[in-house]
mmCIF file with all atom_site columns, C-alpha atoms and ligand atoms in Angstrom:
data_model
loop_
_atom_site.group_PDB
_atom_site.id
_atom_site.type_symbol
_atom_site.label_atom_id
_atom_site.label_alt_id
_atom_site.label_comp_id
_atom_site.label_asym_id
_atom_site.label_entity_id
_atom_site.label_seq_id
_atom_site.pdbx_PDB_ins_code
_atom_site.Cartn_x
_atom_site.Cartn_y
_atom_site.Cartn_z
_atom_site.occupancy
_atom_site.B_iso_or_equiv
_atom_site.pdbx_formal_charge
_atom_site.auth_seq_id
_atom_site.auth_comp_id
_atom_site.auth_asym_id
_atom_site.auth_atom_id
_atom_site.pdbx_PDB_model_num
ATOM   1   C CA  . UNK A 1 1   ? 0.000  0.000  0.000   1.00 52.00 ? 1   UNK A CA  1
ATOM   2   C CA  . UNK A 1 2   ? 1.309  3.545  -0.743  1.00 65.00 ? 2   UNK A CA  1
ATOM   3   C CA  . UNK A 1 3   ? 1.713  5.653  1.672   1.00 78.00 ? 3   UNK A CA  1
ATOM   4   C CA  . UNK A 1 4   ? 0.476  9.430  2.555   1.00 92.00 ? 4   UNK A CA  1
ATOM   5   C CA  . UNK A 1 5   ? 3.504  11.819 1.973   1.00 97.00 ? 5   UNK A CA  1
ATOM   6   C CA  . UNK A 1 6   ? 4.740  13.812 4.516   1.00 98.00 ? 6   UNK A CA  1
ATOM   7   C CA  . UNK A 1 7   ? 4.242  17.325 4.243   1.00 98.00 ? 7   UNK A CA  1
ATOM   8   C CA  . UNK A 1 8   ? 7.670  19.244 4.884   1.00 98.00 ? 8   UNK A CA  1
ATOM   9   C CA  . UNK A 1 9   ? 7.943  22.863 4.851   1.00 98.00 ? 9   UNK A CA  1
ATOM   10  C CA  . UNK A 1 10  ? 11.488 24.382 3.572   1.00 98.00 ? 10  UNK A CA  1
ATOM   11  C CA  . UNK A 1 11  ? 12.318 27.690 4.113   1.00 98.00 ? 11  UNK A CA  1
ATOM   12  C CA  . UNK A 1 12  ? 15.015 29.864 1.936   1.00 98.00 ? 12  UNK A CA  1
ATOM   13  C CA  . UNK A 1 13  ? 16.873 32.432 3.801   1.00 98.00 ? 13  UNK A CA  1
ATOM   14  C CA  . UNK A 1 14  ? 18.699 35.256 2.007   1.00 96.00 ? 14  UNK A CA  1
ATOM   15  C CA  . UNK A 1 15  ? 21.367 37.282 2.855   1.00 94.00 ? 15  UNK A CA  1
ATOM   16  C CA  . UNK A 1 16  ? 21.935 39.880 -0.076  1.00 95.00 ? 16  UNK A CA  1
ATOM   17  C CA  . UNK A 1 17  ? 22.880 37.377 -2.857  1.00 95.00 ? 17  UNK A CA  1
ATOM   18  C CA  . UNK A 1 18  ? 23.616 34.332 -0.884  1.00 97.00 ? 18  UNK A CA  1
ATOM   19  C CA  . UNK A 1 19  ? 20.930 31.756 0.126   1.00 98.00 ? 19  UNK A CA  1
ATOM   20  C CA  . UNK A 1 20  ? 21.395 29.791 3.677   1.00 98.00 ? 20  UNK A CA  1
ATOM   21  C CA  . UNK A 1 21  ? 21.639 25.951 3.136   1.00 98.00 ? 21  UNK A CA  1
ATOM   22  C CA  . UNK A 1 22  ? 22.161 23.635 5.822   1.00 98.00 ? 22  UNK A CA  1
ATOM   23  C CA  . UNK A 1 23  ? 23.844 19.864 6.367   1.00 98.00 ? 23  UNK A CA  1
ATOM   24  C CA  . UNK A 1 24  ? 22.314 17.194 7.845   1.00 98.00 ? 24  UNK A CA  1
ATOM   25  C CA  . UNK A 1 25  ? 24.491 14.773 9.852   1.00 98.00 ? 25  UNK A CA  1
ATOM   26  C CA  . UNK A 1 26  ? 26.130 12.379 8.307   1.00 98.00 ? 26  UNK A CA  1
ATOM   27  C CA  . UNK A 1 27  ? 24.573 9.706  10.257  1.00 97.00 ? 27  UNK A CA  1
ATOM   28  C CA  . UNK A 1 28  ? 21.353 11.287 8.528   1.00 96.00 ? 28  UNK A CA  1
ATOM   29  C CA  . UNK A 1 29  ? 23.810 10.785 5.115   1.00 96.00 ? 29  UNK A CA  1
ATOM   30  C CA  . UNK A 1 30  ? 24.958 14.343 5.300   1.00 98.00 ? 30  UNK A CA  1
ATOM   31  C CA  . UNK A 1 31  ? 22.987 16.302 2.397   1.00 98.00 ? 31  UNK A CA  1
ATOM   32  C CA  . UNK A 1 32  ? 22.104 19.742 2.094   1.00 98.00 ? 32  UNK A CA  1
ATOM   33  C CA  . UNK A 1 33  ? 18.966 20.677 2.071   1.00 98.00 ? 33  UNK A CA  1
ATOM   34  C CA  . UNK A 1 34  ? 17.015 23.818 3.334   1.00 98.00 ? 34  UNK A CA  1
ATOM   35  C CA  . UNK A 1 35  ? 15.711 24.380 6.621   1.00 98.00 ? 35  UNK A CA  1
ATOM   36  C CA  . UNK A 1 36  ? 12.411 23.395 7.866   1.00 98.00 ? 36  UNK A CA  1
ATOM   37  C CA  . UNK A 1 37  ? 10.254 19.751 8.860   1.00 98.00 ? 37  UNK A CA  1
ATOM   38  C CA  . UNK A 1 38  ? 7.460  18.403 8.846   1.00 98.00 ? 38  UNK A CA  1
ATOM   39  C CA  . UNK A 1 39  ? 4.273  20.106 9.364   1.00 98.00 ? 39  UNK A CA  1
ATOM   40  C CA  . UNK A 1 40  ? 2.319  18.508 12.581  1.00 98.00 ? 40  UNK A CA  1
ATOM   41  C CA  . UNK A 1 41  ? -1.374 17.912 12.432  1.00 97.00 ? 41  UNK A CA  1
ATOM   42  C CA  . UNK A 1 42  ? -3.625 21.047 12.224  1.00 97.00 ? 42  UNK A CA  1
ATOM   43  C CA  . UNK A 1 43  ? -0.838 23.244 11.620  1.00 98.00 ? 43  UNK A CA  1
ATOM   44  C CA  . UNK A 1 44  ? -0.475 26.089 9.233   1.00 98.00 ? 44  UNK A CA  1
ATOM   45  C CA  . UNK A 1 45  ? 2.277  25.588 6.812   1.00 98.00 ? 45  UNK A CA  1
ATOM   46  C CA  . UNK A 1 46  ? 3.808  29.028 7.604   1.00 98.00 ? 46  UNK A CA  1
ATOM   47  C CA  . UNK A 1 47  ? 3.347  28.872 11.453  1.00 98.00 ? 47  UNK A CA  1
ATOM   48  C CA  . UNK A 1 48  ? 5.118  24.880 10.484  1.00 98.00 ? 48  UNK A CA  1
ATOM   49  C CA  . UNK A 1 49  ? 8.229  26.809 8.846   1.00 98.00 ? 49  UNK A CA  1
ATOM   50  C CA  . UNK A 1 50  ? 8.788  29.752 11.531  1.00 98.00 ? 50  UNK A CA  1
ATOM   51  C CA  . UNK A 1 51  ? 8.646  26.803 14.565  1.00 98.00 ? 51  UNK A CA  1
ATOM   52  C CA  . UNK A 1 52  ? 10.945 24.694 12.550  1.00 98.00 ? 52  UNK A CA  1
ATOM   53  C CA  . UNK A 1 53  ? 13.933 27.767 11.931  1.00 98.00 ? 53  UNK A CA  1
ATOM   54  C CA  . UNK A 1 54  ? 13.440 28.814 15.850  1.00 98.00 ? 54  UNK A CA  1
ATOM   55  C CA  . UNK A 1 55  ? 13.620 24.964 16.744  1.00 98.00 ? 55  UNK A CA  1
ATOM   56  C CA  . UNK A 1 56  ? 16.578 24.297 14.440  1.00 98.00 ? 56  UNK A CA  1
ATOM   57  C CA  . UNK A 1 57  ? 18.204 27.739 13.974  1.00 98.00 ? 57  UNK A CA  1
ATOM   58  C CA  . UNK A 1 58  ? 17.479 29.965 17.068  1.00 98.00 ? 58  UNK A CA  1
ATOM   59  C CA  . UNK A 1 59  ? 16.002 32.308 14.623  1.00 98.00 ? 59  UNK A CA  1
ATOM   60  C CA  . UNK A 1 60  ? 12.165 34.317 14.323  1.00 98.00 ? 60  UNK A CA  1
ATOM   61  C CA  . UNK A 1 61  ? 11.494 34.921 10.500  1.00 98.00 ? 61  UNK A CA  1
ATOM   62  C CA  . UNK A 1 62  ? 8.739  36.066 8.628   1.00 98.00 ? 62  UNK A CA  1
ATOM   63  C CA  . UNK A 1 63  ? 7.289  33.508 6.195   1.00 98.00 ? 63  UNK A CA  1
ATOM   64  C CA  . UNK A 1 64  ? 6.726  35.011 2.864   1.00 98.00 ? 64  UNK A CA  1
ATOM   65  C CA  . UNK A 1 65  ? 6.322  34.001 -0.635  1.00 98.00 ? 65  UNK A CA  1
ATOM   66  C CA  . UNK A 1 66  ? 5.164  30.539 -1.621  1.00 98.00 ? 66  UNK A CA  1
ATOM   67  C CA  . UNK A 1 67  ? 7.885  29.388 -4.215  1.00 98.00 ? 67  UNK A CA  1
ATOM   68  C CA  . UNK A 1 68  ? 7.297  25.508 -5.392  1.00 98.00 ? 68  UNK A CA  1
ATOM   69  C CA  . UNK A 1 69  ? 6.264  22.065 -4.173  1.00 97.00 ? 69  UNK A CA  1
ATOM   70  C CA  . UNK A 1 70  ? 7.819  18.628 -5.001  1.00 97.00 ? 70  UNK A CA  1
ATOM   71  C CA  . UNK A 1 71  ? 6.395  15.487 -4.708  1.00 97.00 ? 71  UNK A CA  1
ATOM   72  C CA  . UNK A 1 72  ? 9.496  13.067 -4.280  1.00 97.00 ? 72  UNK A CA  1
ATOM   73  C CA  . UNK A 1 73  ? 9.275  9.202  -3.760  1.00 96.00 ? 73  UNK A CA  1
ATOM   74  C CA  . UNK A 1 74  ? 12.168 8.483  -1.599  1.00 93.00 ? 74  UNK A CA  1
ATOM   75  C CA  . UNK A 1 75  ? 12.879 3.955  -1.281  1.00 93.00 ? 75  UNK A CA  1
ATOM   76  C CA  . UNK A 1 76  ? 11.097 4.074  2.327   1.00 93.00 ? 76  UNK A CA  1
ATOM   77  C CA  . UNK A 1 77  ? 8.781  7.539  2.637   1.00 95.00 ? 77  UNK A CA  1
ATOM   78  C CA  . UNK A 1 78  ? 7.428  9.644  0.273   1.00 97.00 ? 78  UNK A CA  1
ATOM   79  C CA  . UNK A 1 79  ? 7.938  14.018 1.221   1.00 97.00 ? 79  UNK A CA  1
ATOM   80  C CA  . UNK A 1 80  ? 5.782  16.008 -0.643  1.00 98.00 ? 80  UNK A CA  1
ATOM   81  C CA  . UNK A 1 81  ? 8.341  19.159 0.002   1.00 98.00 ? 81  UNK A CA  1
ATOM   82  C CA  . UNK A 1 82  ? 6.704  22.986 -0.101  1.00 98.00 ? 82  UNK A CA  1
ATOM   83  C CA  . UNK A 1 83  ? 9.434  25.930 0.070   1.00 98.00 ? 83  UNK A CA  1
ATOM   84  C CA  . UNK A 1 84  ? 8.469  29.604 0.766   1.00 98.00 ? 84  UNK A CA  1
ATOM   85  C CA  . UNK A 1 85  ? 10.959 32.370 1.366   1.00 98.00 ? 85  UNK A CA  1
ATOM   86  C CA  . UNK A 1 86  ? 11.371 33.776 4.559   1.00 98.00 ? 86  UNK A CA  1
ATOM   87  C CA  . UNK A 1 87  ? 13.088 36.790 6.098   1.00 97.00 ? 87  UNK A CA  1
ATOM   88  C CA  . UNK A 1 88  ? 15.107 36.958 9.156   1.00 97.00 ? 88  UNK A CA  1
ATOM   89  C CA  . UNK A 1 89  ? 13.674 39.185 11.815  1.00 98.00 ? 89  UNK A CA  1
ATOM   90  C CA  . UNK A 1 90  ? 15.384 37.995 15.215  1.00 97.00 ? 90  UNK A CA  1
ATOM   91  C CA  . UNK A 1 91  ? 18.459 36.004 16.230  1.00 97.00 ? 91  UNK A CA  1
ATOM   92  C CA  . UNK A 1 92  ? 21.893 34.763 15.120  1.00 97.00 ? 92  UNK A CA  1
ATOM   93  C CA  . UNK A 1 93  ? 22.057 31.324 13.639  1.00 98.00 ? 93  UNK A CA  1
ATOM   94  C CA  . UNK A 1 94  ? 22.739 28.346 16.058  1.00 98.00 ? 94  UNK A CA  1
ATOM   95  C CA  . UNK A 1 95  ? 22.617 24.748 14.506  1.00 98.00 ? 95  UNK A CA  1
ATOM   96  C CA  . UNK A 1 96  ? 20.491 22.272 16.769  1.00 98.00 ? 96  UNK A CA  1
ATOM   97  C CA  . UNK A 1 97  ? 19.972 19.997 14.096  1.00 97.00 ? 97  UNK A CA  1
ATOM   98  C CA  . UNK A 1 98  ? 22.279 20.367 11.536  1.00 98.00 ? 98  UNK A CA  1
ATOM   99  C CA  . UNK A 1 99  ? 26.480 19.693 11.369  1.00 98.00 ? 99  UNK A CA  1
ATOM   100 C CA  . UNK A 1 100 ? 26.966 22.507 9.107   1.00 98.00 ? 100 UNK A CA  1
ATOM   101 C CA  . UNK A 1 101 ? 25.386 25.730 7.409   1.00 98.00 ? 101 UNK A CA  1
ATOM   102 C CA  . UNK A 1 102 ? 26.373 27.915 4.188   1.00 98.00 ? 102 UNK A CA  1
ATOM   103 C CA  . UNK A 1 103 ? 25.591 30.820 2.270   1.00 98.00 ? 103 UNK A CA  1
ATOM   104 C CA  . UNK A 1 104 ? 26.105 30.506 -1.298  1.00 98.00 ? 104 UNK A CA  1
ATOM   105 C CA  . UNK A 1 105 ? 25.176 32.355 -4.399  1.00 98.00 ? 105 UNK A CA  1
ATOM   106 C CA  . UNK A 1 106 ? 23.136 30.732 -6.624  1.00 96.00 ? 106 UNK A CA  1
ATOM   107 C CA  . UNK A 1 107 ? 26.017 29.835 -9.147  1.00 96.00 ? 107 UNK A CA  1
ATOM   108 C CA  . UNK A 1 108 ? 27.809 28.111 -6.131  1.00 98.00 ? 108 UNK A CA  1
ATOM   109 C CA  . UNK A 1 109 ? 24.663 26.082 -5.341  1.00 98.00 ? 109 UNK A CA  1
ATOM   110 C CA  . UNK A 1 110 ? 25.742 22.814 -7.664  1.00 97.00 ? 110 UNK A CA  1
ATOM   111 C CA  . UNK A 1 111 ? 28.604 22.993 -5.349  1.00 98.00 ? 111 UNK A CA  1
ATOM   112 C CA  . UNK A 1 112 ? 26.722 21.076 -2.705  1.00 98.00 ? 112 UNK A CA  1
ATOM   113 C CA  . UNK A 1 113 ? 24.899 17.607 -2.964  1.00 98.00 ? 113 UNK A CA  1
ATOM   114 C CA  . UNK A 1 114 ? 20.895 18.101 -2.049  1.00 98.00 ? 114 UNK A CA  1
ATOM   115 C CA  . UNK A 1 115 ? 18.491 15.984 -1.354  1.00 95.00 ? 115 UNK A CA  1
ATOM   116 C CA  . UNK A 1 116 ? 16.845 14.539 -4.395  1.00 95.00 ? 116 UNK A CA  1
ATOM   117 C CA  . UNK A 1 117 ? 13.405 16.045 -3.371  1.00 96.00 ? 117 UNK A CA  1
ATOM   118 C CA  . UNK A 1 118 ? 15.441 19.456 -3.296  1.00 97.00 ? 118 UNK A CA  1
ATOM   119 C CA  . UNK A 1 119 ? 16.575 19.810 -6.434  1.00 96.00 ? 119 UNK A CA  1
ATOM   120 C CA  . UNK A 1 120 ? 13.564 20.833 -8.431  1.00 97.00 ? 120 UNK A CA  1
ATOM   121 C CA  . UNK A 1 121 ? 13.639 23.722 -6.060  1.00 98.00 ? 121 UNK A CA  1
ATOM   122 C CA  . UNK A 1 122 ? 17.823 23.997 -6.514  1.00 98.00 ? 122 UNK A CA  1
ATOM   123 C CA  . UNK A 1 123 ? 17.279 24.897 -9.885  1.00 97.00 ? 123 UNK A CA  1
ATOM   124 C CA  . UNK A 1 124 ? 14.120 27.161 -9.715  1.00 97.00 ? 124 UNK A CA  1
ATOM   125 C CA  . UNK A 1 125 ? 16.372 29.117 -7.308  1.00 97.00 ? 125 UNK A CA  1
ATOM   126 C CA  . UNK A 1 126 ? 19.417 29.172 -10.074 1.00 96.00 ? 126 UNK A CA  1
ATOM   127 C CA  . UNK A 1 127 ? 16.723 30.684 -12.361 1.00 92.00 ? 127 UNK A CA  1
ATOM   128 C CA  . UNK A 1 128 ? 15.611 33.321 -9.986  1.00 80.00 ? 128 UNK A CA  1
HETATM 129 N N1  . LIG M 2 .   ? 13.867 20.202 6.492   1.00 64.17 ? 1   LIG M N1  1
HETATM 130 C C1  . LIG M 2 .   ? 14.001 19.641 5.304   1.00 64.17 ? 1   LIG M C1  1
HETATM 131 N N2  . LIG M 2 .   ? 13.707 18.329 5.155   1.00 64.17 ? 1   LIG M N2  1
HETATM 132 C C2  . LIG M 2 .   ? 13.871 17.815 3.946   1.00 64.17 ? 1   LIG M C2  1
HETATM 133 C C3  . LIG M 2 .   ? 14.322 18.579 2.847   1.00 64.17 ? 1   LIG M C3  1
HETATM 134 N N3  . LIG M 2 .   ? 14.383 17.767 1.762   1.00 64.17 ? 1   LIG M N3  1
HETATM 135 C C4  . LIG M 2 .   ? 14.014 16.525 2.158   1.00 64.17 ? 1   LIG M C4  1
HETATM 136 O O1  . LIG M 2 .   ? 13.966 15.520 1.471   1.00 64.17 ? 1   LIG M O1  1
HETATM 137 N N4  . LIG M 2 .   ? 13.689 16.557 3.493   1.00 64.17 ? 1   LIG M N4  1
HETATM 138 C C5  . LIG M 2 .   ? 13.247 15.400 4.258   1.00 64.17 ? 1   LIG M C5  1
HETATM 139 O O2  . LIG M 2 .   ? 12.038 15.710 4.896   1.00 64.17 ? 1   LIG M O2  1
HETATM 140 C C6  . LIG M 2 .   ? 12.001 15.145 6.206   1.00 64.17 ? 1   LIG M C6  1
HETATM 141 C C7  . LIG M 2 .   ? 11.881 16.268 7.203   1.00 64.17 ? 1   LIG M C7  1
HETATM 142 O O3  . LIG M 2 .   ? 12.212 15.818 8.394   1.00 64.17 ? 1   LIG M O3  1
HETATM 143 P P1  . LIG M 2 .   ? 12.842 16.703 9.560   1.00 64.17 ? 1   LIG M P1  1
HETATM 144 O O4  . LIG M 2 .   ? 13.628 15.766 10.388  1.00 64.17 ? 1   LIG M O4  1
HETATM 145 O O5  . LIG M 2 .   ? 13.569 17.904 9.027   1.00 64.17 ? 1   LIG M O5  1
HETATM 146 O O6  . LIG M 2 .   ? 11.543 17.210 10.216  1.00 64.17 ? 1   LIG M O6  1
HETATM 147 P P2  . LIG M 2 .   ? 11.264 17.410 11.739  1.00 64.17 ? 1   LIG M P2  1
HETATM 148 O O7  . LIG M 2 .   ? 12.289 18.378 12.278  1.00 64.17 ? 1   LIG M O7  1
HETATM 149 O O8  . LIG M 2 .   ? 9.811  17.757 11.865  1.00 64.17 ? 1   LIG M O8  1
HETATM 150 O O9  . LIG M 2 .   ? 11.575 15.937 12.230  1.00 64.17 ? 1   LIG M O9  1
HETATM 151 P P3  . LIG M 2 .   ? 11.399 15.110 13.536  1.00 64.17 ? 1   LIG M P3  1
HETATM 152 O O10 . LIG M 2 .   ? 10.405 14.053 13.152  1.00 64.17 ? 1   LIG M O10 1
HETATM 153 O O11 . LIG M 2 .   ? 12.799 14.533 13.700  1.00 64.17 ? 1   LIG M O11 1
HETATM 154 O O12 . LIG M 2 .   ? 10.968 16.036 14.611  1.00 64.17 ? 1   LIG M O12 1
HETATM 155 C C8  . LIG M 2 .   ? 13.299 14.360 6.357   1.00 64.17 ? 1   LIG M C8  1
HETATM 156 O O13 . LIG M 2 .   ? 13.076 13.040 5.951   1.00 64.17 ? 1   LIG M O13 1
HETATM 157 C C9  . LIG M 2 .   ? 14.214 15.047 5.361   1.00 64.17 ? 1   LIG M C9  1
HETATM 158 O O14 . LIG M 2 .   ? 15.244 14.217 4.890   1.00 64.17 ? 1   LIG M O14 1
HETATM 159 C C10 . LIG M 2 .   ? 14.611 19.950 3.021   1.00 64.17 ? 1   LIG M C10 1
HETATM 160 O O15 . LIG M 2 .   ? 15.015 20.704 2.118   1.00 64.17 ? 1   LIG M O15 1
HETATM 161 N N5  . LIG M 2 .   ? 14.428 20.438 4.278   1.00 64.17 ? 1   LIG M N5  1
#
């Protein structure tokens, strides 16, 4: 039987023309990815994203635009991924969940290896 995908909210920081990405552990298999998780029953997606960055990142942002959703089959769970970009309003970045963090441009972005459900979203954000 297939199973529901889990909704994940993703948030994309930016700092003039750099973008924050962030490293899972490599017992996690150390990708990059974008900040957020998953959005817990009865939750608004937005209200979802700014809990996630304070949980993870120590930081209050404002959720703003909607920017794409992938639907990506992964061998053992399926993530149906939604981004929106946010803006920083409080804090300094501390990791809590994450071994590393970087701000790259968007031409540095195929630098760094992403999560396959991240990558439709990796290259609407090298078209942007
Ligand atoms: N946060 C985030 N998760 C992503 C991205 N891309 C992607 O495939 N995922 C997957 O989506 C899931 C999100 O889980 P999470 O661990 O970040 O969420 P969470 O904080 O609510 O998790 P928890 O259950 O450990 O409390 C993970 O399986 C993660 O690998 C991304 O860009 N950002």
């Amino acid at each position: 039987m297939t199973k529901a995908p889990i909704l994940v909210v993703a948030g994309v920081l930016t700092d003039g023309d750099s973008i924050l990405i962030t490293q899972r552990f490599d017992s996690e298999g150390g990708l990059w990815e974008f900040p957020g998780g998953k959005v817990e029953s009865g939750e608004r997606e937005p209200d979802a994203l700014a809990r996630e960055l304070w949980e993870e990142l120590e930081i209050r942002v404002k959720v703003g635009v909607y920017l794409t959703e992938t639907l990506h089959h992964y061998p053992t769970k399926s993530i149906l991924l939604r981004s929106y970009r946010c803006e920083q309003l409080e804090g300094d970045i501390t990791l809590h969940c994450h071994q590393a963090k970087a701000w790259v441009t968007q031409s540095e972005l195929d630098d760094y290896l992403f999560s396959d459900a991240d990558k439709p979203l990796v290259e609407l954000l090298k078209r942007k």
